Amino acid sequence: MAIKEGIRTGGRSARVQQSIHTAIRDLLLEHDRSMLSVPLIAARAGVTPSTIYRRWGDLTTLLADAAVERLRPDIPVNCGNLREDLQTWTEQYLDEMSSAPGRELMRDVVASSAATCSGKCSAIARDQLQIIIERALARGETAPPAEELMDAIVAPMVYRILYAEAPPSLERMHQLIDICLARQD
Amino acid sequence: MAIKEGIRTGGRSARVQQSIHTAIRDLLLEHDRSMLSVPLIAARAGVTPSTIYRRWGDLTTLLADAAVERLRPDIPVNCGNLREDLQTWTEQYLDEMSSAPGRELMRDVVASSAATCSGKCSAIARDQLQIIIERALARGETAPPAEELMDAIVAPMVYRILYAEAPPSLERMHQLIDICLARQD
C-alpha cells in the first residue's frame, strides 16, 4: 500500500506524524518489534488508531515509513578530502545498518510493498554521497558520479548485510572505495 | 526461527519436503501470496499441518525456504568465454529477480529471520559464478574471484531491484561486468 500523499501539509499534520514516529522509536526501546501494534502506537502518541490507519493504511507501511525517517542522517562529516569523506560516511552507514535495529529497518522497507519507501531509502544514501561529491569537486578533486558510488560501495554493503553470512569488514569497504576511486585516476 | 537441521535425511523426509515445495509453487500460480496458509499448503501437499510446523516452525520460514529452493538454478550456459558466460548468467538472473515473483521471493528471504535462508540465497549465486570462473580458468582465461563478482555484479543488481526506483538496465549490467573484468587485465 502506498503512503497517502498530499496529507503531509506541515503544521498540525507534521506534529502528529512526528509524535507517531517518536512513539515508535520509544516503543522499540522497550519492546520487541513483534509486540508493536497500531493501537499501542496510537496510545503512546496520543492519537486515535484511525488517525494512523487513515494516513498509513497498515502497520507494515507505518513501520517502513518510520524506518526511512530514521535513516535520514546528518550532513556527512567533512575530512578535507574525498577518500576520507567516503571512508567516514561508509563506516557510519555500515555501523548503523549492520546493527540489529538497522537490519530490521531495512527489512521493514523491503517488506513494505510501498515502492515510495524503497525509493526514498536509496535516495537518502545518494543525496548524502552527492553532498560529498560536490564538496570534492569544489576542492578541485575529481569524483565519480553518485550512481557509481551507489553500485560500487552502498550496494555490496547492503547486499552482504541482508544476504551474506556476515556483514562486510571495514577493511573490505575501504578496498571497495579504493577500487572505485582508482577508476577515476 | 532457524530451519531445523538434521531432519533433511533423504528418503521419506525428502519426498515430503518436495511435495510441500511443489504444493507452494502450484498454489502461487492460483492464488495471491497473502492467501497462503499452513493448512492450505498442507492439504494440497497431502500432509498434516503439524508436519509443516515441526519442520519449519512457521509460514514465513517455510515460504523463505521454498523461495531459496526455487532460486536454485541450472548449470550456467557455456558460451565459450568468460565475458559472455557472465553476460548470459546476469541476464537470466536479472530477468528472474526483477519479475514480480522474483521480488517476492527475495522479500520472503529477507523477511525470514532464519539466517540460513539468506546465507543459502547468496551461496547459490556464488556457486554458479564459481562454475563460470572455473570453466574460464580451465580455458586459460584469467578470472576475478567469486567474491569480487558478487560485489561488482550481483550486489548492485539485487540492491537496485529491492531499493531503487527501477531495476538496472541490461546495458548497465554489461558495463558493470566490463568494469570488473577490466580490473583483471
mmCIF file with all atom_site columns, C-alpha atoms in Angstrom, chain A residues 24 27-41 59 63 104 107-108, chain B residues 58 60 111 113:
data_model
loop_
_atom_site.group_PDB
_atom_site.id
_atom_site.type_symbol
_atom_site.label_atom_id
_atom_site.label_alt_id
_atom_site.label_comp_id
_atom_site.label_asym_id
_atom_site.label_entity_id
_atom_site.label_seq_id
_atom_site.pdbx_PDB_ins_code
_atom_site.Cartn_x
_atom_site.Cartn_y
_atom_site.Cartn_z
_atom_site.occupancy
_atom_site.B_iso_or_equiv
_atom_site.pdbx_formal_charge
_atom_site.auth_seq_id
_atom_site.auth_comp_id
_atom_site.auth_asym_id
_atom_site.auth_atom_id
_atom_site.pdbx_PDB_model_num
ATOM 1  C CA . ILE A 1 24  ? 7.563  4.084   17.580 1.00 0.00 ? 24  ILE A CA 1
ATOM 2  C CA . LEU A 1 27  ? 8.370  1.674   21.997 1.00 0.00 ? 27  LEU A CA 1
ATOM 3  C CA . LEU A 1 28  ? 11.156 -0.098  20.092 1.00 0.00 ? 28  LEU A CA 1
ATOM 4  C CA . LEU A 1 29  ? 13.500 0.650   23.004 1.00 0.00 ? 29  LEU A CA 1
ATOM 5  C CA . GLU A 1 30  ? 11.123 -1.087  25.436 1.00 0.00 ? 30  GLU A CA 1
ATOM 6  C CA . HIS A 1 31  ? 9.510  -3.885  23.419 1.00 0.00 ? 31  HIS A CA 1
ATOM 7  C CA . ASP A 1 32  ? 10.337 -6.454  20.790 1.00 0.00 ? 32  ASP A CA 1
ATOM 8  C CA . ARG A 1 33  ? 9.241  -5.295  17.354 1.00 0.00 ? 33  ARG A CA 1
ATOM 9  C CA . SER A 1 34  ? 6.720  -8.129  17.060 1.00 0.00 ? 34  SER A CA 1
ATOM 10 C CA . MET A 1 35  ? 4.826  -6.657  20.064 1.00 0.00 ? 35  MET A CA 1
ATOM 11 C CA . LEU A 1 36  ? 4.082  -3.367  18.288 1.00 0.00 ? 36  LEU A CA 1
ATOM 12 C CA . SER A 1 37  ? 0.519  -2.768  17.127 1.00 0.00 ? 37  SER A CA 1
ATOM 13 C CA . VAL A 1 38  ? -1.372 0.199   15.754 1.00 0.00 ? 38  VAL A CA 1
ATOM 14 C CA . PRO A 1 39  ? -3.449 0.651   18.970 1.00 0.00 ? 39  PRO A CA 1
ATOM 15 C CA . LEU A 1 40  ? -0.287 0.534   21.112 1.00 0.00 ? 40  LEU A CA 1
ATOM 16 C CA . ILE A 1 41  ? 1.490  3.127   18.956 1.00 0.00 ? 41  ILE A CA 1
ATOM 17 C CA . LEU A 1 59  ? 1.232  -1.352  10.387 1.00 0.00 ? 59  LEU A CA 1
ATOM 18 C CA . LEU A 1 63  ? 6.882  0.916   10.296 1.00 0.00 ? 63  LEU A CA 1
ATOM 19 C CA . GLU A 1 104 ? 15.117 -4.700  10.958 1.00 0.00 ? 104 GLU A CA 1
ATOM 20 C CA . ARG A 1 107 ? 13.682 -5.461  6.277  1.00 0.00 ? 107 ARG A CA 1
ATOM 21 C CA . ASP A 1 108 ? 10.706 -3.216  7.045  1.00 0.00 ? 108 ASP A CA 1
ATOM 22 C CA . ASP B 1 58  ? 6.071  -21.008 10.826 1.00 0.00 ? 58  ASP B CA 1
ATOM 23 C CA . THR B 1 60  ? 7.366  -17.168 6.908  1.00 0.00 ? 60  THR B CA 1
ATOM 24 C CA . ALA B 1 111 ? 11.776 -11.174 5.928  1.00 0.00 ? 111 ALA B CA 1
ATOM 25 C CA . SER B 1 113 ? 14.770 -14.162 10.394 1.00 0.00 ? 113 SER B CA 1
#
